[in-house]
Coordinates of C-alpha atoms in Angstrom, one line a residue:
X671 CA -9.5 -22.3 -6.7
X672 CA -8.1 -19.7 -4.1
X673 CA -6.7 -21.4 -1.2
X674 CA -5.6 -20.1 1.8
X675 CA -4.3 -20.4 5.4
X676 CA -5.6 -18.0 8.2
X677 CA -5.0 -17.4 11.7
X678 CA -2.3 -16.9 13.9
X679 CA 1.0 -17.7 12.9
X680 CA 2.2 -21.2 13.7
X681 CA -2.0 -22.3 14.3
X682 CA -2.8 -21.6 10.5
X683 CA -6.4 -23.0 9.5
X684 CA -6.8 -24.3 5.4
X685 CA -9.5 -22.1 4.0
X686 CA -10.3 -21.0 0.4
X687 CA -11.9 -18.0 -1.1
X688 CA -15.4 -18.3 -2.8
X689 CA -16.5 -16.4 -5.5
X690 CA -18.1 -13.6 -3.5
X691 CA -14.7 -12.9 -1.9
X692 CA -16.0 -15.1 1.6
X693 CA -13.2 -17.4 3.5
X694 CA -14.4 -20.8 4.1
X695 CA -13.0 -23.1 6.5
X696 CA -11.8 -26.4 5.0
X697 CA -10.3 -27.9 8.1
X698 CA -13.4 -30.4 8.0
X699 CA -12.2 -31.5 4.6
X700 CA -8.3 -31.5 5.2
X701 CA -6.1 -30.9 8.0
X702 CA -3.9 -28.6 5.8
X703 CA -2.6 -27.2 2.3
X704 CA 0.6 -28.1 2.4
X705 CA 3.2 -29.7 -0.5
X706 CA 1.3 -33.3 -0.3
X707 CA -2.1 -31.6 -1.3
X708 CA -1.0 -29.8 -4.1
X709 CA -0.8 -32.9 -5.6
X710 CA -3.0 -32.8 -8.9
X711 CA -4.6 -35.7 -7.5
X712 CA -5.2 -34.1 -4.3
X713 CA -6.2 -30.5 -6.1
X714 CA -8.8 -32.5 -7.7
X715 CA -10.6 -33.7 -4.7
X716 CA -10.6 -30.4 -3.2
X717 CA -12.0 -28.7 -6.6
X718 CA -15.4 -31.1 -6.4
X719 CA -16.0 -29.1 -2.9
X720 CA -18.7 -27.1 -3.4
X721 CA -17.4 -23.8 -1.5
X722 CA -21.4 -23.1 -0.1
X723 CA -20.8 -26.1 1.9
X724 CA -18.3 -24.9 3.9
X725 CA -18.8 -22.2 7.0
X726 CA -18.4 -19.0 6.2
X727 CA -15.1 -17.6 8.6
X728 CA -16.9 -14.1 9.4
X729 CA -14.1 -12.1 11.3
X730 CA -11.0 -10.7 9.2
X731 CA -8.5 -13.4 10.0
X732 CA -4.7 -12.5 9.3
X733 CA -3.5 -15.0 6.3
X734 CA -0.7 -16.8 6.8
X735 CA 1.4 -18.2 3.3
X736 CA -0.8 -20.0 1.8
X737 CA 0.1 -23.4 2.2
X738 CA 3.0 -25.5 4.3
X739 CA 6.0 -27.6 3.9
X740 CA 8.2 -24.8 1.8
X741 CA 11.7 -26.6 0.8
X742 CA 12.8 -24.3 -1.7
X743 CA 12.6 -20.2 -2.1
X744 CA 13.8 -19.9 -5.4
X745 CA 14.6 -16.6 -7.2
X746 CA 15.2 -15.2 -10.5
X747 CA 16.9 -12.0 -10.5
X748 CA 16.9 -9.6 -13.5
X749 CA 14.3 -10.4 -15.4
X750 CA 12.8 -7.7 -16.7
X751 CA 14.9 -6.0 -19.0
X752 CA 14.0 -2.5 -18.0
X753 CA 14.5 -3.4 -14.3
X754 CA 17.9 -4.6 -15.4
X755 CA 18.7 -1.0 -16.9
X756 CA 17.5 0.6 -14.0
X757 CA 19.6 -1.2 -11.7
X758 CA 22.6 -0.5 -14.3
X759 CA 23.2 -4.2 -15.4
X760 CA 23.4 -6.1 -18.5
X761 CA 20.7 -8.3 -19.5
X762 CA 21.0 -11.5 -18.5
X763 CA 21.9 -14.3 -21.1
X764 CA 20.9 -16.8 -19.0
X765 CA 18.2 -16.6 -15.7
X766 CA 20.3 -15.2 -12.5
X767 CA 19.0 -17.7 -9.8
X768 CA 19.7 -17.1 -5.8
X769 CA 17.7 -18.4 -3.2
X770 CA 15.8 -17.1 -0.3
X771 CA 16.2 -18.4 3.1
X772 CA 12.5 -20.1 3.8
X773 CA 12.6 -18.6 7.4
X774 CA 11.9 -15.3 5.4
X775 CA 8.7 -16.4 4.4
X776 CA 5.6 -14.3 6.1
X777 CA 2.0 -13.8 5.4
X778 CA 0.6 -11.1 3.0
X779 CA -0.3 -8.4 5.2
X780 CA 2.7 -9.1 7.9
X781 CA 4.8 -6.3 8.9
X782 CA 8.0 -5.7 7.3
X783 CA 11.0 -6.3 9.9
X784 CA 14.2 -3.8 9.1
X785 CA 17.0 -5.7 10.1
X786 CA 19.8 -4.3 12.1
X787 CA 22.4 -2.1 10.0
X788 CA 19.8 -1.8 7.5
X789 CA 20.0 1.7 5.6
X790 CA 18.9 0.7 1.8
X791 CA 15.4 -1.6 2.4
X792 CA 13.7 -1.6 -1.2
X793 CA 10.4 -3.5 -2.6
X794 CA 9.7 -6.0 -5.4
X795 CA 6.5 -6.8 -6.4
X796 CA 7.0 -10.4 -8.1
X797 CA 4.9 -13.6 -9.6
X798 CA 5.3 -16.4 -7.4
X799 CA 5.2 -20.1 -9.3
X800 CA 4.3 -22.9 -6.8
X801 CA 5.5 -26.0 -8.2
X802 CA 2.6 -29.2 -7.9
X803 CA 5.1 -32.2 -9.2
X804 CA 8.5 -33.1 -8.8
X805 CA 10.2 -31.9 -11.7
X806 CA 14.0 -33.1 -12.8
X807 CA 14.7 -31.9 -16.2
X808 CA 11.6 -30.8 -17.9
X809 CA 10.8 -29.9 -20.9
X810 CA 9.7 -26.2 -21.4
X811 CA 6.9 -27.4 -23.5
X812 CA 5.6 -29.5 -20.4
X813 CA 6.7 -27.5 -18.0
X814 CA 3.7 -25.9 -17.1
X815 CA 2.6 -29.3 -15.9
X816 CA 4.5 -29.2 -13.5
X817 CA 3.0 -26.2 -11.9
X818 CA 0.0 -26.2 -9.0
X819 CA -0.6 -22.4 -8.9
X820 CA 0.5 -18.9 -8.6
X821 CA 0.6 -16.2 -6.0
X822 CA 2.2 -12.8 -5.3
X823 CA 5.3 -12.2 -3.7
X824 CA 7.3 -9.1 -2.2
X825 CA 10.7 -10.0 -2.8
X826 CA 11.5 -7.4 0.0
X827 CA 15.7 -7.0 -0.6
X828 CA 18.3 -4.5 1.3
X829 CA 20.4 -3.5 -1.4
X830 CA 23.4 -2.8 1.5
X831 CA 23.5 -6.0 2.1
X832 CA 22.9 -7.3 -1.1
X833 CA 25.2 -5.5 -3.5
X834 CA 27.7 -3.2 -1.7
X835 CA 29.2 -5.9 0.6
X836 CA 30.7 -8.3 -1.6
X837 CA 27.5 -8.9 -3.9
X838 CA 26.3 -12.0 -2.4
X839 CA 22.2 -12.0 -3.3
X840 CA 21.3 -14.3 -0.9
X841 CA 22.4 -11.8 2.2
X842 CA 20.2 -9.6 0.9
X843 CA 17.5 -11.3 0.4
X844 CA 16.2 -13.6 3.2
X845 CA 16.3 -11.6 6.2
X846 CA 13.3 -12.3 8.2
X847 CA 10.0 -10.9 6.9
X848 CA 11.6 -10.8 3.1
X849 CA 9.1 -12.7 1.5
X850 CA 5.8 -12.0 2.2
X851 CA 3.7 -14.6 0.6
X852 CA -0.2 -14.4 -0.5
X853 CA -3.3 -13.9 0.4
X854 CA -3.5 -17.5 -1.5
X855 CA -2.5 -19.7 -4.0
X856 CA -4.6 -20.0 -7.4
X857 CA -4.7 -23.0 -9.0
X858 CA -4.0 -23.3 -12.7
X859 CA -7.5 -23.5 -13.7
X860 CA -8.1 -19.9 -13.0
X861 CA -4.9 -18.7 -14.1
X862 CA -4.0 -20.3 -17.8
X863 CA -1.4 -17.8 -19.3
X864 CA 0.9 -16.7 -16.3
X865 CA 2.7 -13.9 -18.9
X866 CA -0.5 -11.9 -19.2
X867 CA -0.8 -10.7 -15.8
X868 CA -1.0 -6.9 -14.8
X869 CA 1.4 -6.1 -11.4
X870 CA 1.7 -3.0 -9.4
X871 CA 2.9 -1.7 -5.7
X872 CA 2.5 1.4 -4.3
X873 CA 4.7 3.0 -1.3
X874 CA 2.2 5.2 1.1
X875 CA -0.3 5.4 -1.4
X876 CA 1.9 6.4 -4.1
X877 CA 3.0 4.6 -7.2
X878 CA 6.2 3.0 -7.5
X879 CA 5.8 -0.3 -9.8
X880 CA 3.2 -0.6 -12.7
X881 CA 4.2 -3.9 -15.3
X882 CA 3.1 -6.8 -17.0
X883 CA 4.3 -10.5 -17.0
X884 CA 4.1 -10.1 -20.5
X885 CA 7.5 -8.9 -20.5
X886 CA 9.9 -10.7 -18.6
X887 CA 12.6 -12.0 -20.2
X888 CA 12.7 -15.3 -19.0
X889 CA 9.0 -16.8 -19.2
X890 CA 7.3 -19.0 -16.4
X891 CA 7.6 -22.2 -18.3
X892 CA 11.0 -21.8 -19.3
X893 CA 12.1 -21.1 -16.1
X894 CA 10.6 -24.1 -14.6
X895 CA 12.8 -25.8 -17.2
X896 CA 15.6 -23.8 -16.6
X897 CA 15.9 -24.3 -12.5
X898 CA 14.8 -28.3 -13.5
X899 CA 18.0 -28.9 -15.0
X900 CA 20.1 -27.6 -11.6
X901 CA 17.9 -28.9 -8.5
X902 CA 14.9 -30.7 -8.5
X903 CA 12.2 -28.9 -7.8
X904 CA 10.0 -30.3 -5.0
X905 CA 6.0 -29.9 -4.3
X906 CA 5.6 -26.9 -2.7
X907 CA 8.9 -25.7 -4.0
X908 CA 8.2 -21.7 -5.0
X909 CA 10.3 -19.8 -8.0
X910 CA 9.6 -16.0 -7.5
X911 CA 10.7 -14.7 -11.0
X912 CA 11.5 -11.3 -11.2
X913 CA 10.0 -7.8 -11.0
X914 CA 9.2 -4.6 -13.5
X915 CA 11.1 -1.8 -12.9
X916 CA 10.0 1.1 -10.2
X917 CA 12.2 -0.4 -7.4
X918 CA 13.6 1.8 -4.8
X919 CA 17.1 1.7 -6.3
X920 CA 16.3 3.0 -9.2
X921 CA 14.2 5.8 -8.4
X922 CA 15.9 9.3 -9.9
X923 CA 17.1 11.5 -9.1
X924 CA 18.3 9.5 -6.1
X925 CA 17.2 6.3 -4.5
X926 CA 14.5 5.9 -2.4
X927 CA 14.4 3.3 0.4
X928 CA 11.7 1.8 3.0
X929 CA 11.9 3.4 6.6
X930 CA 9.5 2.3 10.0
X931 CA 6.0 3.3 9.2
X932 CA 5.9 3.4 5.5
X933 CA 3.2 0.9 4.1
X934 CA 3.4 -1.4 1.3
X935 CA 0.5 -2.1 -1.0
X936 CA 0.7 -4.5 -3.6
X937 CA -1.0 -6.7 -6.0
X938 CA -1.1 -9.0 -9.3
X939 CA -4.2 -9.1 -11.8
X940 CA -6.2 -12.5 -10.4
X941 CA -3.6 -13.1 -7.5
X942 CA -5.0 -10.7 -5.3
X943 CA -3.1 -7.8 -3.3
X944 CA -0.7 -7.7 0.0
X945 CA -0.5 -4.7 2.5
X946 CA 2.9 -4.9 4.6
X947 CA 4.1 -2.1 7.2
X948 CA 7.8 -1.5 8.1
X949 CA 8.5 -1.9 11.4
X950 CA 12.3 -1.2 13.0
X951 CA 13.6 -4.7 14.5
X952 CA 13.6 -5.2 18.1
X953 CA 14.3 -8.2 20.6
X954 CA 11.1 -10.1 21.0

């Protein structure tokens, strides 16, 4: 299954995508997606729906993230090892984990916000694992039972912030608008190898970030193990794990970061593809 959330933001109806790329409205079947239903239980009874069923939502809604009640934005960073050369850092022994603040968290096609005193803005495109089960301590062999689906992420970072200041990731990291999530969550049915998936963003049409999951360093099930051990990982909970290397930083023969009115395109074999525009922050 695809599911979804569309509308405005804070007023976010649960939808899913059928096969002929329609949005159908399940708000007669649920009153949200949100961590309880991605209970296996739960995903279950909204698989027997049969999408024709449902009304057909014919505008061009915006998409919210996919579902509600986000406690944790966890992230691996570093894990692609050609990424890690072109930032000019080691390989990492172990997953590098830092969080994202959840009042980062945005649609797919929301705007970019440049914070204030922002000068190095950079892109990530990034496989997002949405955990289904409360996990403490889980075996990498059963880890991916632990999972409900996947979905893309832009792990949107300001390098400023994040590196030259003292090198605290978080800083850089979850300013508001960094982590554009979507257009939906697909279940683990459709996707049932998460390291053979194509990824690629483009900056104003031109390419920036082609990879494959197939070579991170740190696979999906063994980081759900990994992060297990450290904090318990909640319904809902999301592990972003990394990106391929084309990132802004390491563009030669100089950097090249995001300014107001550049557009982000972006997407992952399966998962679908985000569209994001930078706008300058201002007082709302």
């Amino acid at each position: 299954m695809k599911l979804l959330r569309y509308g405005a933001p804070g007023r976010e109806k649960p939808g899913l995508l059928d096969k002929d790329g329609n949005i159908r409205d399940l708000s007669k079947i649920v009153v949200q997606i949100d961590d309880a239903m991605l209970a296996p239980r739960n995903l279950a009874r909204l698989a027997r729906v049969k999408p024709e069923s449902l009304p057909i939502v014919k505008s061009k809604p915006r998409l919210g993230v996919p579902y509600a009640g986000i406690s944790k934005f966890v992230a691996v960073g570093l894990n692609y090892s050609d990424h890690a050369a072109e930032s000019n850092m080691p390989i990492p022994k172990e997953p590098i984990l830092f969080m994202k603040a959840t009042t980062c968290l945005t649609g797919p096609n929301d705007d970019i916000i440049q914070p204030q005193g922002s000068t190095k803005l950079d892109w990530e495109v990034e496989l997002g694992i949405v955990i289904g089960t409360k996990a403490q301590y889980v075996p990498e062999n059963k880890a991916l039972d632990y999972v409900a689906g996947y979905c893309v992420i832009n792990d949107v970072s300001e390098r400023d912030f994040q590196l030259e200041r003292g090198s605290q990731w978080d800083r850089g990291k979850g300013c508001d608008s960094f982590g554009p999530v979507g257009p939906w969550l697909v279940t683990t049915d459709e996707i049932t190898d998460p390291q053979s998936l194509g990824m690629w963003l483009d900056v104003n049409g031109e390419k920036r970030q082609r990879g494959s999951t197939r070579t991170m360093i740190f696979g999906a099930a063994h980081l759900v193990s990994y992060i297990s051990r450290f904090m318990t990982l909640l319904p809902g909970d999301i592990i972003t794990t990394g990106t391929p290397p084309g990132v802004g930083l390491g563009m030669k023969p100089a950097p090249v970061y995001l300014k107001p009115g550049d557009v982000v395109t972006l997407g992952i074999d399966g998962l679908g593809e985000q569209r994001q525009k930078v706008v300058a922050w201002s007082h709302r």
